[in-house]
Tab-separated table of C-alpha atoms in Angstrom:
chain	number	residue	atom	x	y	z
A	63	MET	CA	123.755	-194.396	49.184
A	64	SER	CA	121.243	-192.057	47.389
A	65	SER	CA	121.993	-193.261	43.949
A	66	PHE	CA	122.019	-196.924	44.573
A	67	ASP	CA	119.151	-199.149	43.681
A	68	PRO	CA	119.871	-202.728	44.796
A	69	ALA	CA	116.946	-204.051	42.573
A	70	ALA	CA	118.797	-202.864	39.597
A	71	SER	CA	122.105	-203.582	40.561
A	72	SER	CA	124.324	-205.925	38.386
A	73	ASN	CA	127.005	-205.473	41.084
A	74	PRO	CA	127.796	-208.806	42.604
A	75	ILE	CA	129.942	-207.649	45.617
A	76	ALA	CA	127.290	-204.848	46.680
A	77	ASN	CA	125.889	-206.879	49.462
A	78	ASP	CA	127.574	-210.189	49.429
A	79	ARG	CA	130.493	-210.810	51.880
A	80	GLU	CA	131.676	-213.862	50.068
A	81	SER	CA	131.892	-212.334	46.748
A	82	ALA	CA	133.554	-209.279	48.136
A	83	GLN	CA	136.194	-211.707	49.934
A	84	ARG	CA	136.753	-213.327	46.269
A	85	PHE	CA	137.100	-209.898	44.931
A	86	ALA	CA	139.504	-208.704	47.510
A	87	ASP	CA	141.528	-211.792	47.052
A	88	THR	CA	141.906	-210.833	43.345
A	89	ILE	CA	144.279	-208.162	44.608
A	90	PRO	CA	147.868	-209.768	45.224
A	91	HIS	CA	148.941	-207.548	47.651
A	92	GLY	CA	145.595	-207.750	49.807
A	93	ARG	CA	145.836	-211.414	49.754
A	94	GLU	CA	149.689	-211.223	50.699
A	95	LEU	CA	148.292	-209.104	53.742
A	96	GLY	CA	145.706	-211.482	54.531
A	97	LEU	CA	142.701	-208.929	54.388
A	98	ALA	CA	139.678	-210.467	55.474
A	99	VAL	CA	136.075	-208.739	54.658
A	100	GLU	CA	134.045	-208.691	57.690
A	101	ALA	CA	130.705	-207.140	56.467
A	102	ILE	CA	129.990	-205.381	53.085
A	103	ALA	CA	126.794	-203.168	51.990
A	104	PRO	CA	126.389	-200.810	49.294
A	105	GLY	CA	128.706	-197.889	50.091
A	106	ARG	CA	130.143	-199.630	53.027
A	107	ALA	CA	132.983	-201.985	53.806
A	108	LEU	CA	134.527	-203.488	56.989
A	109	PHE	CA	137.719	-205.291	56.569
A	110	VAL	CA	139.905	-206.946	59.422
A	111	MET	CA	144.034	-207.466	59.224
A	112	ASP	CA	145.912	-209.720	61.563
A	113	TYR	CA	148.971	-208.513	63.291
A	114	GLN	CA	152.085	-209.643	61.664
A	115	GLU	CA	155.598	-209.370	62.797
A	116	ARG	CA	156.842	-208.606	59.073
A	117	LEU	CA	154.590	-205.497	59.241
A	118	ILE	CA	156.600	-203.805	61.974
A	119	GLY	CA	157.801	-200.176	61.497
A	120	ASN	CA	159.399	-199.728	64.753
A	121	PRO	CA	161.624	-202.742	65.915
A	122	GLU	CA	161.833	-201.268	69.360
A	123	THR	CA	158.294	-201.213	70.038
A	124	GLY	CA	156.768	-203.895	67.590
A	125	VAL	CA	154.320	-201.077	66.557
A	126	LEU	CA	152.916	-201.544	63.111
A	127	HIS	CA	154.341	-199.144	60.177
A	128	GLY	CA	151.789	-196.654	59.437
A	129	GLY	CA	152.297	-197.492	55.722
A	130	VAL	CA	150.566	-200.775	55.986
A	131	ILE	CA	147.607	-199.127	57.737
A	132	THR	CA	147.470	-196.795	54.464
A	133	THR	CA	147.071	-200.059	52.488
A	134	LEU	CA	144.391	-201.347	54.607
A	135	ILE	CA	142.718	-197.977	54.544
A	136	ASP	CA	143.157	-197.708	50.661
A	137	THR	CA	141.758	-201.004	50.087
A	138	VAL	CA	138.853	-200.846	52.301
A	139	SER	CA	137.830	-197.235	51.048
A	140	GLY	CA	138.125	-198.565	47.547
A	141	CYS	CA	135.907	-201.483	48.166
A	142	ALA	CA	133.329	-199.157	49.866
A	143	VAL	CA	133.311	-197.300	46.370
A	144	PHE	CA	133.036	-200.722	44.506
A	145	SER	CA	130.185	-201.537	46.524
A	146	ALA	CA	128.416	-198.279	46.071
A	147	LEU	CA	128.689	-198.718	42.191
A	148	PRO	CA	125.451	-199.991	40.020
A	149	SER	CA	128.002	-202.469	38.275
A	150	LEU	CA	131.649	-203.224	38.713
A	151	VAL	CA	133.962	-200.965	36.755
A	152	PRO	CA	137.729	-199.992	37.634
A	153	ILE	CA	138.368	-197.419	39.860
A	154	ALA	CA	141.581	-195.370	40.924
A	155	THR	CA	142.762	-193.520	44.045
A	156	LEU	CA	142.990	-189.923	43.287
A	157	ASP	CA	144.171	-188.949	46.884
A	158	LEU	CA	144.071	-190.338	50.169
A	159	ARG	CA	144.720	-188.249	53.428
A	160	ILE	CA	145.535	-190.491	56.653
A	161	ASP	CA	145.697	-188.881	60.029
A	162	TYR	CA	147.278	-191.204	62.651
A	163	LEU	CA	145.500	-190.525	65.831
A	164	LYS	CA	147.660	-192.871	68.128
A	165	PRO	CA	149.985	-195.768	67.599
A	166	ALA	CA	148.899	-199.193	66.826
A	167	THR	CA	148.910	-201.673	69.613
A	168	PRO	CA	151.380	-204.611	68.795
A	169	ARG	CA	149.607	-208.048	68.335
A	170	LEU	CA	146.012	-206.769	68.035
A	171	PRO	CA	144.420	-207.160	65.003
A	172	LEU	CA	143.236	-203.863	63.156
A	173	HIS	CA	139.653	-203.321	61.693
A	174	ALA	CA	139.001	-200.650	59.093
A	175	ASP	CA	135.587	-199.360	58.377
A	176	ALA	CA	134.976	-197.270	55.128
A	177	ARG	CA	132.155	-195.531	53.716
A	178	CYS	CA	131.584	-194.037	50.331
A	179	TYR	CA	129.619	-191.110	51.662
A	180	LYS	CA	128.891	-189.435	47.996
A	181	LEU	CA	129.103	-191.139	44.563
A	182	THR	CA	128.896	-189.079	41.394
A	183	ARG	CA	129.411	-190.395	37.890
A	184	ASN	CA	133.113	-189.821	37.963
A	185	ILE	CA	134.053	-189.552	41.597
A	186	GLY	CA	133.569	-191.634	44.885
A	187	PHE	CA	134.218	-189.557	48.195
A	188	THR	CA	135.200	-191.932	51.323
A	189	ARG	CA	135.765	-191.725	54.657
A	190	ALA	CA	137.360	-194.404	56.656
A	191	PHE	CA	138.689	-195.265	60.108
A	192	ALA	CA	140.783	-198.077	61.626
A	193	TYR	CA	140.515	-199.480	65.402
A	194	HIS	CA	141.438	-202.297	67.260
A	195	SER	CA	138.310	-203.012	69.431
A	196	ASP	CA	136.440	-199.774	70.122
A	197	PRO	CA	135.301	-198.022	66.905
A	198	ALA	CA	135.244	-194.785	69.107
A	199	ASP	CA	138.762	-194.856	69.981
A	200	PRO	CA	140.447	-194.969	66.485
A	201	VAL	CA	144.305	-195.320	65.405
A	202	VAL	CA	143.850	-193.603	62.119
A	203	ASN	CA	140.995	-191.511	60.673
A	204	SER	CA	141.175	-190.843	56.874
A	205	VAL	CA	139.404	-189.407	53.599
A	206	GLY	CA	139.799	-190.128	50.087
A	207	THR	CA	138.624	-189.650	46.553
A	208	PHE	CA	138.482	-192.032	43.838
A	209	MET	CA	138.129	-192.010	40.053
A	210	VAL	CA	135.345	-194.051	38.751
A	211	ASN	CA	135.632	-196.234	35.556
A	212	SER	CA	139.150	-195.222	35.272
A	213	SER	CA	140.049	-197.293	32.225
A	214	ASP	CA	136.487	-197.187	30.512
A	215	SER	CA	135.683	-200.700	30.924
A	216	SER	CA	133.661	-203.186	33.043
A	217	LEU	CA	134.971	-205.732	35.474
A	218	ARG	CA	133.612	-209.286	35.766
A	219	LEU	CA	134.227	-211.177	39.080
A	220	ASP	CA	134.160	-214.479	37.529
A	221	ASP	CA	137.014	-213.289	34.704
A	222	LEU	CA	139.099	-211.728	37.691
A	223	THR	CA	138.865	-214.887	39.666
A	224	GLU	CA	139.694	-217.090	36.470
A	225	GLU	CA	142.586	-214.985	35.610
A	226	ARG	CA	143.774	-215.545	39.295
A	227	ALA	CA	143.359	-219.049	38.983
A	228	SER	CA	145.200	-219.485	35.630
B	285	MET	CA	170.736	-202.634	69.147
B	286	ASN	CA	168.199	-199.692	69.644
B	287	PHE	CA	167.017	-197.321	66.788
B	288	THR	CA	169.415	-194.282	67.685
B	289	GLU	CA	172.439	-196.919	67.375
B	290	ILE	CA	171.090	-198.083	63.884
B	291	ILE	CA	170.849	-194.379	62.606
B	292	ARG	CA	174.460	-193.791	64.040
B	293	ASN	CA	175.949	-196.920	62.399
B	294	ALA	CA	174.292	-195.785	59.112
B	295	LYS	CA	175.655	-192.248	59.153
B	296	GLU	CA	179.289	-193.615	59.828
B	297	ALA	CA	179.027	-195.991	56.981
B	298	ALA	CA	177.384	-193.259	54.864
B	299	ASP	CA	174.691	-195.767	54.086
B	300	PRO	CA	170.925	-194.825	54.679
B	301	GLY	CA	170.424	-198.522	53.405
B	302	VAL	CA	171.388	-199.786	57.157
B	303	ILE	CA	168.266	-198.006	58.423
B	304	ALA	CA	166.032	-199.230	55.690
B	305	ARG	CA	166.917	-202.814	56.326
B	306	ALA	CA	166.263	-202.603	60.087
B	307	ILE	CA	162.741	-201.918	59.702
B	308	PRO	CA	160.695	-205.045	59.185
B	309	TYR	CA	157.805	-203.518	56.971
B	310	GLY	CA	160.479	-202.003	54.701
B	311	ASN	CA	161.993	-205.452	54.108
B	312	PHE	CA	158.486	-206.838	53.620
B	313	ILE	CA	157.955	-204.573	50.611
B	314	GLY	CA	161.657	-204.464	49.499
B	315	ILE	CA	162.444	-200.750	50.368
B	316	ASP	CA	166.055	-199.836	50.123
B	317	ALA	CA	167.957	-196.508	50.479
B	318	HIS	CA	171.229	-195.108	49.242
B	319	LEU	CA	172.776	-191.714	48.802
B	320	ASP	CA	172.953	-189.789	45.458
B	321	GLY	CA	175.113	-186.698	46.333
B	322	ASP	CA	173.547	-185.789	49.589
B	323	ALA	CA	170.058	-187.101	48.906
B	324	VAL	CA	168.534	-189.969	50.540
B	325	VAL	CA	166.797	-192.009	47.556
B	326	CYS	CA	164.606	-194.876	48.243
B	327	THR	CA	164.006	-197.581	45.831
B	328	ILE	CA	161.418	-200.594	45.822
B	329	PRO	CA	161.227	-203.258	43.068
B	330	GLY	CA	158.262	-204.116	41.042
B	331	ASP	CA	157.442	-207.461	42.571
B	332	GLU	CA	154.107	-209.088	41.747
B	333	MET	CA	153.304	-209.332	45.465
B	334	ILE	CA	152.895	-205.529	45.879
B	335	VAL	CA	150.209	-205.436	42.920
B	336	GLY	CA	146.925	-203.526	43.781
B	337	ASN	CA	145.330	-203.862	40.311
B	338	PRO	CA	145.871	-207.145	38.672
B	339	VAL	CA	144.105	-206.022	35.396
B	340	LEU	CA	146.613	-203.240	34.353
B	341	PRO	CA	148.961	-204.371	36.373
B	342	ALA	CA	149.718	-201.544	38.728
B	343	ILE	CA	151.272	-201.450	42.193
B	344	HIS	CA	148.953	-201.075	45.169
B	345	GLY	CA	147.995	-197.287	45.921
B	346	GLY	CA	148.554	-198.217	49.740
B	347	VAL	CA	152.097	-199.666	48.906
B	348	ILE	CA	153.006	-196.473	47.114
B	349	GLY	CA	151.706	-194.411	50.048
B	350	ALA	CA	153.607	-196.409	52.370
B	351	PHE	CA	156.762	-196.159	50.371
B	352	LEU	CA	156.351	-192.155	50.201
B	353	GLU	CA	155.929	-192.022	54.021
B	354	HIS	CA	158.826	-194.254	54.553
B	355	ALA	CA	161.050	-191.952	52.110
B	356	ALA	CA	159.906	-188.854	54.282
B	357	LEU	CA	160.771	-190.649	57.566
B	358	MET	CA	164.180	-191.944	55.925
B	359	LEU	CA	164.993	-188.494	55.170
B	360	LEU	CA	164.085	-187.095	58.677
B	361	MET	CA	166.154	-189.994	60.390
B	362	TRP	CA	169.085	-189.024	58.293
B	363	GLU	CA	168.871	-185.431	58.860
B	364	LEU	CA	167.803	-185.113	62.465
B	365	ALA	CA	170.108	-185.059	65.381
B	366	PRO	CA	171.196	-188.555	66.911
B	367	GLY	CA	168.587	-189.347	69.389
B	368	GLN	CA	165.691	-187.733	67.879
B	369	LEU	CA	162.976	-189.719	65.954
B	370	PRO	CA	160.085	-188.736	63.906
B	371	LYS	CA	156.500	-189.740	64.200
B	372	THR	CA	153.929	-189.354	61.588
B	373	ILE	CA	151.133	-187.074	62.405
B	374	ASN	CA	149.548	-187.308	59.065
B	375	VAL	CA	150.154	-187.782	55.329
B	376	SER	CA	148.370	-186.678	52.284
B	377	ILE	CA	149.018	-188.537	48.898
B	378	ASP	CA	148.244	-187.502	45.404
B	379	TYR	CA	148.002	-190.328	42.918
B	380	LEU	CA	149.259	-188.983	39.477
B	381	ARG	CA	149.668	-191.974	37.356
B	382	SER	CA	149.344	-195.893	38.032
B	383	GLY	CA	152.835	-197.193	39.165
B	384	LYS	CA	153.933	-199.944	36.599
B	385	LEU	CA	155.407	-203.168	37.893
B	386	GLU	CA	159.071	-201.878	37.848
B	387	LYS	CA	161.648	-200.297	39.860
B	388	THR	CA	160.340	-197.254	41.665
B	389	PHE	CA	162.287	-194.173	43.519
B	390	ALA	CA	161.194	-191.859	46.187
B	391	GLN	CA	162.893	-188.810	47.574
B	392	GLY	CA	161.663	-186.419	50.475
B	393	LYS	CA	162.348	-182.593	50.737
B	394	VAL	CA	161.847	-180.887	54.142
B	395	THR	CA	159.923	-177.728	53.680
B	396	ARG	CA	160.090	-176.503	57.116
B	397	GLN	CA	161.843	-177.926	59.903
B	398	GLY	CA	160.334	-176.502	63.323
B	399	ARG	CA	161.426	-177.370	66.782
B	400	ARG	CA	158.664	-180.095	67.353
B	401	VAL	CA	157.051	-180.683	63.747
B	402	ALA	CA	158.643	-181.125	60.363
B	403	ASN	CA	156.637	-180.689	57.018
B	404	VAL	CA	157.922	-182.748	54.389
B	405	GLN	CA	157.196	-183.672	50.656
B	406	ALA	CA	157.807	-186.628	48.711
B	407	ASP	CA	157.922	-187.633	45.274
B	408	ALA	CA	157.761	-191.085	43.606
B	409	TRP	CA	158.638	-191.673	40.104
B	410	GLN	CA	159.790	-194.754	37.887
B	411	ALA	CA	161.779	-194.486	34.644
B	412	ASP	CA	161.646	-190.400	34.436
B	413	PRO	CA	162.150	-188.391	37.350
B	414	ASP	CA	160.221	-185.718	35.763
B	415	MET	CA	156.899	-187.854	35.652
B	416	PRO	CA	156.159	-188.716	39.305
B	417	ILE	CA	153.433	-191.393	39.862
B	418	ALA	CA	152.736	-190.051	43.153
B	419	VAL	CA	153.519	-187.156	45.425
B	420	ALA	CA	152.951	-186.804	49.154
B	421	HIS	CA	153.245	-184.170	51.913
B	422	GLY	CA	153.216	-184.857	55.669
B	423	HIS	CA	153.577	-183.596	59.192
B	424	PHE	CA	155.849	-185.447	61.539
B	425	LEU	CA	156.324	-184.876	65.091
B	426	ILE	CA	159.915	-184.680	66.149
B	427	MET	CA	160.422	-186.756	69.501
B	428	ASP	CA	163.555	-186.327	71.810
């Protein structure tokens, strides 16, 4: 990220996998799906989601519903934007385009890798893809845009995790 | 029971909810479907479990995207000939407003039906159908 200066950052999740997981766990639907942060770096996020029978879209084949991959992609792309920010502020998805390149393979976990390849004062631009074992053979490819500071306030990780506990 | 039979049963019962309830992921996030005149309308309840932004709170954008894709697929399964099944090629979602934690509706519209590909638009709304929270369009491959 060209605009990112780690030394000046007050973003607790920019470089820390455990903090990023704590942050991801404040998202109720992400927690429900068991989304796990594998790696995080400024402008980059890598998540994994285990195969679950309740997420099947085609009961004849056991293939995951495309929509749950949309949720994985939206979450990992959003986290790539969060990790690129100098400080944690709210963001909101403006748009998301998902290409289904091939069906997901039943029973295999799905990894999702996202980059915020451009961040302006107002907008984060993302690319992401999802794959089983070979990043060069993706199941889904996507691009997205996110509004930064969507509700003009700042987020504190400790407040978010306390809210969750209470 | 295979999918073609499920769709046939749903049409005989004039109830697209029969298809919706046969799809595990749809059940997981609570999608149901009914006919409003000739239109297939999908619904999803505002459960805590689908929250993506706990501060507002708002429905997860991914769930809204999944719901719109599902509404487009439901419409195609309802309108295609028996034995034909749609497969999503891609979907593009515009998020217009945050989704409040309340009952949400979605309805698809086929903009072009070709021999192999269907173009479908879908809108999602809450209290006011004229104030959509998200819209999507997608391309779907028709499999015989």
